[in-house]
mmCIF file of C-alpha atoms in Angstrom:
data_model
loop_
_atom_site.group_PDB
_atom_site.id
_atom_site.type_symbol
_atom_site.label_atom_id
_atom_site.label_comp_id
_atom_site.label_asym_id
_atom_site.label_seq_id
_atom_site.Cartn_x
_atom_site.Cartn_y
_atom_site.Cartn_z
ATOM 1 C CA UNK A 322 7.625 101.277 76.720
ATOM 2 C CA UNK A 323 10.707 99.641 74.542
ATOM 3 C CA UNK A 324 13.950 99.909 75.808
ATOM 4 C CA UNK A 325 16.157 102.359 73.775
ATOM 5 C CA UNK A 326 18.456 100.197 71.150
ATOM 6 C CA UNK A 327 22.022 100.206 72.200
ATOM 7 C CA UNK A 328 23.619 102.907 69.560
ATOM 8 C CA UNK A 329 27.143 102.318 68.280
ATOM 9 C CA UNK A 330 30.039 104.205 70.177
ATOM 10 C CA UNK A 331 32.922 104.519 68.060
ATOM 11 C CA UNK A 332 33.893 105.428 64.237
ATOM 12 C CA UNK A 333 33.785 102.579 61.657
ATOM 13 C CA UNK A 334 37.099 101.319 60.819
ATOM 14 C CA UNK A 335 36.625 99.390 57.803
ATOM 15 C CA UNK A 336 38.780 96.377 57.789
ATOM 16 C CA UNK A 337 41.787 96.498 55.090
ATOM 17 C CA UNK A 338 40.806 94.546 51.712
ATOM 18 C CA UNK A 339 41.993 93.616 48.239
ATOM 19 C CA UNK A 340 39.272 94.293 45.993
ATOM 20 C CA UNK A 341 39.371 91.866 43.348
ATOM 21 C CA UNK A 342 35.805 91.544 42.541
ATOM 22 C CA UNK A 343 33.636 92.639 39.977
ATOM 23 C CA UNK A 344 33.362 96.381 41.578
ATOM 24 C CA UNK A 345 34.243 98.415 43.258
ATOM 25 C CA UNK A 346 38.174 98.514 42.713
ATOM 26 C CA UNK A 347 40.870 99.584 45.142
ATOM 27 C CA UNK A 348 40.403 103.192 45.736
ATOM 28 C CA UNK A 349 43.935 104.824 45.391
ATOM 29 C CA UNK A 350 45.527 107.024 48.064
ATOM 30 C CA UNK A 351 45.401 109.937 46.019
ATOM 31 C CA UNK A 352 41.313 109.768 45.270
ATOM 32 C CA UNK A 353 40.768 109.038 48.954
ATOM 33 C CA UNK A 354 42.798 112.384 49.389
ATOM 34 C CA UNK A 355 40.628 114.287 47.287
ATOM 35 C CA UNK A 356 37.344 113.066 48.941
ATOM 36 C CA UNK A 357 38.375 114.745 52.273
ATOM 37 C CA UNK A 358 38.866 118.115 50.835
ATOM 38 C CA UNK A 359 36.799 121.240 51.962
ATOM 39 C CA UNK A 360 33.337 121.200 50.888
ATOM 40 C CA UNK A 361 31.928 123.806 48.540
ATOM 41 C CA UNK A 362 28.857 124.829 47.828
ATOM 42 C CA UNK A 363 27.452 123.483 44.300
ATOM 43 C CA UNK A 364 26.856 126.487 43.239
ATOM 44 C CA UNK A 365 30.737 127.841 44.020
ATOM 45 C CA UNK A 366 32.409 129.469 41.242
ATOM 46 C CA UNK A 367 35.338 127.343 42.086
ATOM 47 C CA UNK A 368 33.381 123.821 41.922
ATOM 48 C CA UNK A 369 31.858 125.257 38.439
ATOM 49 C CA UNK A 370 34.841 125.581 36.900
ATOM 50 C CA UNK A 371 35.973 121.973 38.754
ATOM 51 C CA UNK A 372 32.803 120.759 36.881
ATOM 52 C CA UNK A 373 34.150 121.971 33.276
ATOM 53 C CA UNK A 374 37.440 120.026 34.138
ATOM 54 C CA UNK A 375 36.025 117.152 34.728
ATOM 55 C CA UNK A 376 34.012 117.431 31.645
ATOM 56 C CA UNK A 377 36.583 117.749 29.812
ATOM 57 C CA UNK A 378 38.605 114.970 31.271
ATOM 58 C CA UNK A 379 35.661 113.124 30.677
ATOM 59 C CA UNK A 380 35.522 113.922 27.128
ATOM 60 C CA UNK A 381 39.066 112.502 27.031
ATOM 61 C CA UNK A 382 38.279 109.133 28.305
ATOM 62 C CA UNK A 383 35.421 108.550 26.663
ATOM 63 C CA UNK A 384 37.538 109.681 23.210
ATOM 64 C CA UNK A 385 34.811 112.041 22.297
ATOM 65 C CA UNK A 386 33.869 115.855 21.774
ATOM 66 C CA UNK A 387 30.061 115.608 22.568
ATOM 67 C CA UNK A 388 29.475 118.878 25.025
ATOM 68 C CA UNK A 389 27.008 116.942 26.442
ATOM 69 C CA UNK A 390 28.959 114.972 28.944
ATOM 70 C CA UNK A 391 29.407 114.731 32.555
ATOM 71 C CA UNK A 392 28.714 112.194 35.333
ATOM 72 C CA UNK A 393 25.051 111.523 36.777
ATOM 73 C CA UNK A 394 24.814 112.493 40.836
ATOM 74 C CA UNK A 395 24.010 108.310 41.022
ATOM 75 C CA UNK A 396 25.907 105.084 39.801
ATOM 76 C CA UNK A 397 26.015 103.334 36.378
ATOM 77 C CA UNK A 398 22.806 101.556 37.134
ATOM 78 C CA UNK A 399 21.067 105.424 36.935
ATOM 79 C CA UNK A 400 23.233 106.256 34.102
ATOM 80 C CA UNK A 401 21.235 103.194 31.838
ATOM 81 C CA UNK A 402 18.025 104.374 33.157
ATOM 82 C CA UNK A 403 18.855 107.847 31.928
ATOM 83 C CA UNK A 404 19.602 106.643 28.960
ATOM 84 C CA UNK A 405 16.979 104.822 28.220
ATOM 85 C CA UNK A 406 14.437 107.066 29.519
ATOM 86 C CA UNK A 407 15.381 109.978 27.636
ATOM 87 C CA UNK A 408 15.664 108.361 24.479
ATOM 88 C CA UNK A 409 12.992 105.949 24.562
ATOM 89 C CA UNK A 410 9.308 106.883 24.303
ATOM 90 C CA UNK A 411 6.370 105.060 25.445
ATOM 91 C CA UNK A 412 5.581 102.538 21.603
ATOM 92 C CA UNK A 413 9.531 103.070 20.685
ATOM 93 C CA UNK A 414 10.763 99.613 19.362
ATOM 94 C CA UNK A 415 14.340 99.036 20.965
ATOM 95 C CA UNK A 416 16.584 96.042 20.167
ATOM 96 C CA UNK A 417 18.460 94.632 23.015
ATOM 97 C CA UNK A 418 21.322 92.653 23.167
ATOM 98 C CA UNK A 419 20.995 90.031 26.136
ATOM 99 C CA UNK A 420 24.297 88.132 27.239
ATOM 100 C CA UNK A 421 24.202 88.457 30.724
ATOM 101 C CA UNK A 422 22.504 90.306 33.429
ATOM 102 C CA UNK A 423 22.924 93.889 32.710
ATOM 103 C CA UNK A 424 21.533 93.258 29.101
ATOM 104 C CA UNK A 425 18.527 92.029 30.612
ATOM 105 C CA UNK A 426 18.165 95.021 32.698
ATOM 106 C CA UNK A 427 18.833 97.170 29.882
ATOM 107 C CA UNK A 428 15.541 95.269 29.043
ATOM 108 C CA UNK A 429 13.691 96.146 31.941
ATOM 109 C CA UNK A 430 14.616 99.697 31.924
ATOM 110 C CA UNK A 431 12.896 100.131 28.173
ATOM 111 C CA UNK A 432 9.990 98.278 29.085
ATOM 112 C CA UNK A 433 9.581 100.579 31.951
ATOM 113 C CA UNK A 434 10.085 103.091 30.137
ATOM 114 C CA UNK A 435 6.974 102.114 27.969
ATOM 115 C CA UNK A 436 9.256 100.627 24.752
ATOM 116 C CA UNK A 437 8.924 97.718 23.444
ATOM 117 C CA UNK A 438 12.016 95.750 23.424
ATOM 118 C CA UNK A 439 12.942 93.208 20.623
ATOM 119 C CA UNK A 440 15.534 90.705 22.407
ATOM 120 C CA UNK A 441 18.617 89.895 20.849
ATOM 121 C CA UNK A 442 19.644 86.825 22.685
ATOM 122 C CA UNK A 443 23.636 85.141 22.982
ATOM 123 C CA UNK A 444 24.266 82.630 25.129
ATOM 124 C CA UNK A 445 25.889 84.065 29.532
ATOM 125 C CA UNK A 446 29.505 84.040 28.349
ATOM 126 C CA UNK A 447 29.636 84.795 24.773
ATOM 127 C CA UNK A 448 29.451 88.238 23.513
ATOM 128 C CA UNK A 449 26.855 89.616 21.107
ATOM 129 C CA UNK A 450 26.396 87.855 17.964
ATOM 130 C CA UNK A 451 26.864 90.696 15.277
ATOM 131 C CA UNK A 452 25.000 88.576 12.836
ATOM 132 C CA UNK A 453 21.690 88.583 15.168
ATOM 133 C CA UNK A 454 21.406 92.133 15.163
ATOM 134 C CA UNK A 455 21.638 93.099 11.850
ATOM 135 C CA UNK A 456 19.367 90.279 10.994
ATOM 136 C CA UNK A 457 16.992 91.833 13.930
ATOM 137 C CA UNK A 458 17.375 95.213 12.638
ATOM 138 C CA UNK A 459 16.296 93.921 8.856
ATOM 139 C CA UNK A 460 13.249 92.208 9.950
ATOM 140 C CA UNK A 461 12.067 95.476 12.184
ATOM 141 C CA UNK A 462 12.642 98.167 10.016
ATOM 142 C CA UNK A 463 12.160 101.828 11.959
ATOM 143 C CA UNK A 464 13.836 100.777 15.581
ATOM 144 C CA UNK A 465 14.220 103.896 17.862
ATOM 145 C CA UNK A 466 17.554 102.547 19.521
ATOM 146 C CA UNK A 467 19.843 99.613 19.576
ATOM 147 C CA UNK A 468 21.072 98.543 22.853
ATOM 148 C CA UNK A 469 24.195 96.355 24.387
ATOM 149 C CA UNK A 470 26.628 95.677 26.830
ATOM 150 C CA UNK A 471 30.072 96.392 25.790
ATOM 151 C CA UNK A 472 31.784 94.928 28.933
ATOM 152 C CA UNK A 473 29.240 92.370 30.422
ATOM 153 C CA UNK A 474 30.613 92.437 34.266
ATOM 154 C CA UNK A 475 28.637 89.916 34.822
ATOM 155 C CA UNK A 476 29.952 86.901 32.463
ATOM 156 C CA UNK A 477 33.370 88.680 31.558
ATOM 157 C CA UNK A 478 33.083 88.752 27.991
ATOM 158 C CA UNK A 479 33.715 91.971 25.525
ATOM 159 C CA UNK A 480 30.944 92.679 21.863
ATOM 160 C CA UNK A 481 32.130 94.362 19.378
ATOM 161 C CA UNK A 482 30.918 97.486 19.856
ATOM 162 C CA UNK A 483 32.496 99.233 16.960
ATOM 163 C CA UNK A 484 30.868 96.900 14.458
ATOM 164 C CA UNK A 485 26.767 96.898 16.391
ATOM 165 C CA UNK A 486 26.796 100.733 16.573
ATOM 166 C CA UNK A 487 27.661 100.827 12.778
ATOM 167 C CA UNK A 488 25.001 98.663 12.462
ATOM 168 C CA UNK A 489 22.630 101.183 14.431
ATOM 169 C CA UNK A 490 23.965 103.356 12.047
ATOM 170 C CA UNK A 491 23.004 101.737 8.925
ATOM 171 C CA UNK A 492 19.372 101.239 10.447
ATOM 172 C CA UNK A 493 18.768 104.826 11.202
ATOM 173 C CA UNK A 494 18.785 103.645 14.971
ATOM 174 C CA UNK A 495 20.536 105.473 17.960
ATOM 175 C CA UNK A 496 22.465 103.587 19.811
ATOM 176 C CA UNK A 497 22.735 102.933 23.713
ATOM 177 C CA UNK A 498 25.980 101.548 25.220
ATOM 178 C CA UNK A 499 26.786 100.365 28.384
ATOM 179 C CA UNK A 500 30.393 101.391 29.187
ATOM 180 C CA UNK A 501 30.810 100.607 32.962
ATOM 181 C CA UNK A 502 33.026 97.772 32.904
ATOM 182 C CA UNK A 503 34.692 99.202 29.917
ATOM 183 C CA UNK A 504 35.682 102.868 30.490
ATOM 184 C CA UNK A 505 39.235 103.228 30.885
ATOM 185 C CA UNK A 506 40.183 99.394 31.021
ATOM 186 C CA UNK A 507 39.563 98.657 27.066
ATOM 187 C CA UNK A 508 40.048 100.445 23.603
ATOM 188 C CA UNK A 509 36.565 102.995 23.534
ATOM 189 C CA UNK A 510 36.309 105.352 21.127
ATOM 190 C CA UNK A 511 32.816 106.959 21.624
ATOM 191 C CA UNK A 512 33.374 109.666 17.953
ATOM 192 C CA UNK A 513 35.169 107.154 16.057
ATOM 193 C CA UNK A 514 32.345 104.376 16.542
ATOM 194 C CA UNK A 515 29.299 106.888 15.984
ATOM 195 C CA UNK A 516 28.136 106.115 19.613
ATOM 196 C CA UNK A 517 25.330 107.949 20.481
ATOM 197 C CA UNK A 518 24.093 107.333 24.189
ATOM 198 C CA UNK A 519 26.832 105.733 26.550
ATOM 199 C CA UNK A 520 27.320 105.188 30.552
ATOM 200 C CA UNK A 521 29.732 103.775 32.839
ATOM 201 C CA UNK A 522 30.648 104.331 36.617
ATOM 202 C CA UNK A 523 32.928 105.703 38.396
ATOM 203 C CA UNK A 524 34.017 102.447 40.945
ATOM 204 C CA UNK A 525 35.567 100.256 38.089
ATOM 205 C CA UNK A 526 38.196 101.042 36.025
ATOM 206 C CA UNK A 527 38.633 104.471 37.209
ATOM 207 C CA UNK A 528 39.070 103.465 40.833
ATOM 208 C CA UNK A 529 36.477 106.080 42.211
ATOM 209 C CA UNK A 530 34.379 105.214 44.927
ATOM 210 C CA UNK A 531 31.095 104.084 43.443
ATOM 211 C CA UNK A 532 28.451 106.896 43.248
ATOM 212 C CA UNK A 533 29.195 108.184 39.899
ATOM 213 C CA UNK A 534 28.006 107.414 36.462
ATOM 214 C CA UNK A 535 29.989 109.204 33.252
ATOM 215 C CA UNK A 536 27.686 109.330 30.228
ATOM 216 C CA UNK A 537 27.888 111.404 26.717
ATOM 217 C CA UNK A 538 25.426 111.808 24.270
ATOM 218 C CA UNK A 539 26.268 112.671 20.260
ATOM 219 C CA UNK A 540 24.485 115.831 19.183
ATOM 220 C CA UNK A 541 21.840 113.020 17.004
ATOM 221 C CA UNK A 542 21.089 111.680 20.873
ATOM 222 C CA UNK A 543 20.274 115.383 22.352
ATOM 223 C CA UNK A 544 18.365 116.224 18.946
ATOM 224 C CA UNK A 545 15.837 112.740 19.872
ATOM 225 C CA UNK A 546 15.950 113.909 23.326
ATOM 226 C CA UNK A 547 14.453 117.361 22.670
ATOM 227 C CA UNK A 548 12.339 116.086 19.991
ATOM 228 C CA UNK A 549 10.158 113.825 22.198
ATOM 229 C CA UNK A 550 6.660 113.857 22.422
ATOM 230 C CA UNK A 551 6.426 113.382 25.641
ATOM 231 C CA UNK A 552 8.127 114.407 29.224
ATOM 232 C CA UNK A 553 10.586 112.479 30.447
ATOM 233 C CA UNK A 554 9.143 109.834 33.449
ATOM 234 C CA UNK A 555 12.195 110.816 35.428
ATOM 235 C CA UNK A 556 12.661 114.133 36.691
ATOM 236 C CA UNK A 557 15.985 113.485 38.386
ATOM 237 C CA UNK A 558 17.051 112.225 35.191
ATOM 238 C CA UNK A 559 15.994 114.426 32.335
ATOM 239 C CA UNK A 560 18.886 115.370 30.259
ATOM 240 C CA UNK A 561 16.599 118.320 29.306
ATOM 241 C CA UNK A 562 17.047 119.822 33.141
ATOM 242 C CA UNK A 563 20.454 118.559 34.035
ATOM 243 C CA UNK A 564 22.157 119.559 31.273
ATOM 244 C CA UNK A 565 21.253 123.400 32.713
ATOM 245 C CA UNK A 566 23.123 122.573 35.242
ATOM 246 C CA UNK A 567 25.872 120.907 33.703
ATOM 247 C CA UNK A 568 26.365 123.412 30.723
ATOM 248 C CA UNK A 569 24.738 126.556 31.519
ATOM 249 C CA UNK A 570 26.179 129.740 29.809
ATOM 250 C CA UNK A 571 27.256 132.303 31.976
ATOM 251 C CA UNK A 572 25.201 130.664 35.031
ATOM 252 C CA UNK A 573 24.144 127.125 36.323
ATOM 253 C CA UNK A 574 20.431 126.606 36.694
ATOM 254 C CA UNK A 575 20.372 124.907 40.255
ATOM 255 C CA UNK A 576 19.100 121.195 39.447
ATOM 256 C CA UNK A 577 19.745 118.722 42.351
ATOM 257 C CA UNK A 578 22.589 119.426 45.343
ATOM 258 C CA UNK A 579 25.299 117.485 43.386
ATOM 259 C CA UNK A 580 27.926 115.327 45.485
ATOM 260 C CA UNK A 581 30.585 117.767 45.661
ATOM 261 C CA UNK A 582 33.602 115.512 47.276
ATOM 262 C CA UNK A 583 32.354 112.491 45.627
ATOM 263 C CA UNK A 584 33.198 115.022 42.423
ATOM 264 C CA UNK A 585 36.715 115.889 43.399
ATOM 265 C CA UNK A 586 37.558 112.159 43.592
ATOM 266 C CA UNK A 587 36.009 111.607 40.311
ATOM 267 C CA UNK A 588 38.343 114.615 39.511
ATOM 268 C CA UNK A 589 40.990 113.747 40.568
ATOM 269 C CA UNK A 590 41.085 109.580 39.093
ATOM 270 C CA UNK A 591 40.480 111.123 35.728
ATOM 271 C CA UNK A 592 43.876 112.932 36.032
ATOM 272 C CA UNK A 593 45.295 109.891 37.293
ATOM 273 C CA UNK A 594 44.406 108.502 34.108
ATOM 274 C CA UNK A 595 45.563 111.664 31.657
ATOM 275 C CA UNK A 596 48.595 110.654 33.231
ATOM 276 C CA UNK A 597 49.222 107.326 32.421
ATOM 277 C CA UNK A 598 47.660 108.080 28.954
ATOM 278 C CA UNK A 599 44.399 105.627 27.770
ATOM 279 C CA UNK A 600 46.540 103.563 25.828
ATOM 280 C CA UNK A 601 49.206 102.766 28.437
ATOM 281 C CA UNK A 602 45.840 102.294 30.839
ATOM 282 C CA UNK A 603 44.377 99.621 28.212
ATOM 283 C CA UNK A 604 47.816 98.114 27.658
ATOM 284 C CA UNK A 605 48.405 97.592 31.335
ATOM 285 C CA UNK A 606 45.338 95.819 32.175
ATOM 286 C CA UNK A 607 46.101 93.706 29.404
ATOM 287 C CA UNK A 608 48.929 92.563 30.749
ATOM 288 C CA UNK A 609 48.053 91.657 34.139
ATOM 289 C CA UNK A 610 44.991 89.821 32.655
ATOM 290 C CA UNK A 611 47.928 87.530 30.720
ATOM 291 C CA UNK A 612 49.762 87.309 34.031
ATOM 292 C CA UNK A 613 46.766 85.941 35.446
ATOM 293 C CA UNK A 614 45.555 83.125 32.730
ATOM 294 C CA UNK A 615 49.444 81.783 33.182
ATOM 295 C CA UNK A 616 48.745 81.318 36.885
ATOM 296 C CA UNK A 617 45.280 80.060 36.383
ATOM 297 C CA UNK A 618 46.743 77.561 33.994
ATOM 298 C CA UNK A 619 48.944 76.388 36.393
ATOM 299 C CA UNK A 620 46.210 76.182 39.127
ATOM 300 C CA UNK A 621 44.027 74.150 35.879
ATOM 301 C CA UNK A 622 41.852 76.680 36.321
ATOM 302 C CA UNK A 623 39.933 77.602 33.261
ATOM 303 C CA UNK A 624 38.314 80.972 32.041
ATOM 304 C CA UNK A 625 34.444 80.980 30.854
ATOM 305 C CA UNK A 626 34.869 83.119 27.547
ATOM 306 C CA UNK A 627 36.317 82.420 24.718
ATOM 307 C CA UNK A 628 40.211 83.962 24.129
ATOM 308 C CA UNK A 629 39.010 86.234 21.529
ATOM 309 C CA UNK A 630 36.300 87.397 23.872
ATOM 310 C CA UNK A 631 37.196 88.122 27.171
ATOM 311 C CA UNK A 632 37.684 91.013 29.340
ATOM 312 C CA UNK A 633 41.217 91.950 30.689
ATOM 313 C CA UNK A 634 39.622 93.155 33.594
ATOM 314 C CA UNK A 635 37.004 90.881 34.348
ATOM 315 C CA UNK A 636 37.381 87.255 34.584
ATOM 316 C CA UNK A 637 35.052 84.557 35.265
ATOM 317 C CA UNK A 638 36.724 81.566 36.084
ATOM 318 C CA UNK A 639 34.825 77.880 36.116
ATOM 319 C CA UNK A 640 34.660 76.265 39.095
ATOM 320 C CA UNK A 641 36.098 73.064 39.737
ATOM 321 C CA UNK A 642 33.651 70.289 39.917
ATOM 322 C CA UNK A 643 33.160 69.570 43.732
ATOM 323 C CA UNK A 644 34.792 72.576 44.793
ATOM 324 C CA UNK A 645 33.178 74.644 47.751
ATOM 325 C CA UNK A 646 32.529 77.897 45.545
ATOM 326 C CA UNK A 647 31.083 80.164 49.461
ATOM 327 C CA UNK A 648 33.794 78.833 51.119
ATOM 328 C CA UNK A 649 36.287 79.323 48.916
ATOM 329 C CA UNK A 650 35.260 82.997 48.334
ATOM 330 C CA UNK A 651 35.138 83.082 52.238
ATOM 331 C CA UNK A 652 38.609 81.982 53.114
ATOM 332 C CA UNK A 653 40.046 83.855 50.655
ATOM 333 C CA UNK A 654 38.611 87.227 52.533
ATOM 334 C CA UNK A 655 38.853 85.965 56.310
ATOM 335 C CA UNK A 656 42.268 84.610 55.702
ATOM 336 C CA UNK A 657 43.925 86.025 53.201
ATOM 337 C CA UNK A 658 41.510 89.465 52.625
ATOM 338 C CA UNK A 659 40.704 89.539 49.402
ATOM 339 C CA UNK A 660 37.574 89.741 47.709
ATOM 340 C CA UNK A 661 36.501 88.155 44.606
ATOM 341 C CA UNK A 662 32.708 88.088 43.050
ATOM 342 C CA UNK A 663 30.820 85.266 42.753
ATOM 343 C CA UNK A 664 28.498 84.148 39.346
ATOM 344 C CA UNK A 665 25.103 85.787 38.981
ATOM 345 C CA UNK A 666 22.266 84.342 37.352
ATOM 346 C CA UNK A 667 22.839 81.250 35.176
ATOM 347 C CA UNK A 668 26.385 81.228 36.680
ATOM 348 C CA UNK A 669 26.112 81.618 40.076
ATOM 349 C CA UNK A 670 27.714 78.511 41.760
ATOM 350 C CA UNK A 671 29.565 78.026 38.199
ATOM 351 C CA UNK A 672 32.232 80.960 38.345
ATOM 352 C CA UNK A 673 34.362 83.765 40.227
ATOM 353 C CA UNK A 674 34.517 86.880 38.665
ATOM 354 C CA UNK A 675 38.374 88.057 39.500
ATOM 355 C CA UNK A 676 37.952 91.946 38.782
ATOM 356 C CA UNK A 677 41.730 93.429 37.771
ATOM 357 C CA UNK A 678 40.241 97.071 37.176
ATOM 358 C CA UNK A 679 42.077 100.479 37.633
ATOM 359 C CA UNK A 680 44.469 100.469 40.735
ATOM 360 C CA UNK A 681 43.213 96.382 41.427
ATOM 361 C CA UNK A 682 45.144 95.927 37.858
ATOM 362 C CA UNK A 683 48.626 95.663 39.349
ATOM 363 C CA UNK A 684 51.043 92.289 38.886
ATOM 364 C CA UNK A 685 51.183 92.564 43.158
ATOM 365 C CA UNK A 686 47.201 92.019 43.151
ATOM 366 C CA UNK A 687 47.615 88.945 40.586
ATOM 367 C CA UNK A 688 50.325 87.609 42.202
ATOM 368 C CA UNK A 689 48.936 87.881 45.484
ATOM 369 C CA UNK A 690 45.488 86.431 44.268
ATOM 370 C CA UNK A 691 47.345 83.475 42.542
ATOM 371 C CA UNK A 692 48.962 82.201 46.040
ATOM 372 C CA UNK A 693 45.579 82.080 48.177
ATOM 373 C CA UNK A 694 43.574 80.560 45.386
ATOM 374 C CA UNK A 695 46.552 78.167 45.357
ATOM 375 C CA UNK A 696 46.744 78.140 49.196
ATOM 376 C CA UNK A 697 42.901 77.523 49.977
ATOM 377 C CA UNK A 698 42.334 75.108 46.724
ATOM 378 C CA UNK A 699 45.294 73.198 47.812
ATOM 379 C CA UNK A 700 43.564 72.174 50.974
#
């Protein structure tokens, strides 16, 4: 008979970090708060009407009056699937953009979904060539969807998202944005821009824990949604169930047990950013990523993506030739805890991603991040 394992005896006390990496963000005091609230019931009168606030805080951020928007019980990863999976039909042709990692999952999730995806491909580090797409929409008349990153976490660099989904537009295609490096840290204007699908998460730029992913549809999306031929592959994620839970009239239809504090920290970051107001939000991580390229040009470090390309929030920096890129990344959270990401894909080895998203956008955290890349380099 095995002995019985040893079982841990206390509480975890996480240690204290900066989180300057590509996700999650510094939780504020104020979210963490919220989290340790009572729990209700999902079901509660009082968390239904909770759930139309946040709704309609939601609606705010994302600049848009689609009723159909709320966050998925999962994070942004789940909010692409659903997506995808609710809008794309086993034959559907999809273009996808491809410019880093998450547009090549974007591509997995339609061919798993049974599409078939028409690649669109840029170069890790450059965003998506407007020219591409409407040449791939030309030569494939009758796409289903057009697909991109807006914010590609993983190489730092920003499409025009304005310009593809006009595009879509012009094509008679829907089209399916991924937000979750975007939301709240960038101008987004979901009505303006005739976006029709679009997700994010909650552990970015809103500085919720992660758990969460915000999406919206346009009243064209939910039309295609309840005009499939088809069921949905996911149960968990078909719009056509959820959103019985999420909009009922005069009742919820009880749909999955939905993470009720995780909800009132969601709740409570979106006021946090009605507060500051969007613009001030965008302004101020623009200004902290300027405050950072000065003290990376001082450090001669330089940034991967072009000027007219790159993400306040996210930047991948090239690493020095002969540089230690692990141990760097090490010392700088043993010694002087703080994290920063690493590359992925074609980039790892090649870059840190230095996240400055929602309350990790401050001119303390550059400041601070500026000395122990100076103090560990410098060594």
């Amino acid at each position: 008979m095995s002995a019985a394992p040893t079982l841990p005896h206390r509480s975890f006390d996480p240690p204290q970090r900066l989180l300057l990496g590509p996700g999650p963000s510094t939780v504020p005091q104020r979210v963490l708060d919220a989290l340790a609230r009572p729990t209700l019931g999902h079901l509660d009168p009082a968390f239904v009407g909770l759930m139309d606030e946040i709704k309609l805080l939601l609606r705010h951020a994302f600049r848009t009056q689609n009723a159909l928007t709320f966050p998925i019980s999962a994070p942004g990863s789940a909010g692409m699937e659903a997506c995808v999976v609710n809008l794309v039909e086993p034959g559907d042709r999809v273009v996808v953009c491809v410019n880093g990692v998450f547009g090549g999952r974007m591509r997995e999730n339609v061919l798993r979904a049974g599409g078939v995806p028409i690649v669109v491909e840029d170069a890790f580090g450059q965003p998506v060539s407007v020219d591409k797409v409407e040449a791939a929409l030309k030569a494939n008349p009758g796409v289903k969807a057009l697909g991109f990153v807006h914010a590609e976490t993983s190489t730092g660099a920003r499409s025009d998202a304005q310009a593809l989904c006009a595009l879509a537009a012009a094509h008679g295609a829907l089209s399916i944005v991924d937000a979750v490096t975007s939301l709240a840290g960038i101008p987004l204007e979901v009505d303006a821009w005739g976006i029709d699908a679009i997700y994010s998460g909650s552990q970015k730029c809103l500085s919720c824990p992660p758990g969460l992913s915000p999406v919206s549809f346009s009243e064209r999306a939910v039309a295609a949604v309840r005009a499939r031929k088809s069921p949905v592959q996911s149960w968990f994620l078909d719009l056509s169930l959820v959103m019985n839970y999420w909009q009922g009239e005069g009742g919820r239809s009880y749909h999955h047990t939905a993470p009720v504090n995780m909800l009132y920290a969601l709740h409570e970051s979106l006021l946090m950013l009605a507060e500051e107001g969007l613009e001030a939000a965008w302004a101020r991580h623009q200004g902290n990523h300027l405050r950072l390229r000065a003290g990376l040009d001082a450090l001669g470090l330089e940034l991967l993506v072009p000027e007219a390309a790159r993400l306040p929030q996210l930047n991948a920096i090239r690493i020095p030739e002969g540089v230690d890129d692990p141990g760097v990344r090490r010392a700088l959270l043993n010694e002087h805890r703080i994290e920063i990401g690493a590359g992925l894909g074609p980039l790892a080895g090649k870059v840190w991603r230095i996240g400055l998203m929602g309350e990790s956008s401050r001119p303390e955290c550059v400041d601070r991040v500026l000395a122990a890349l100076g103090h560990v380099l410098g060594r």
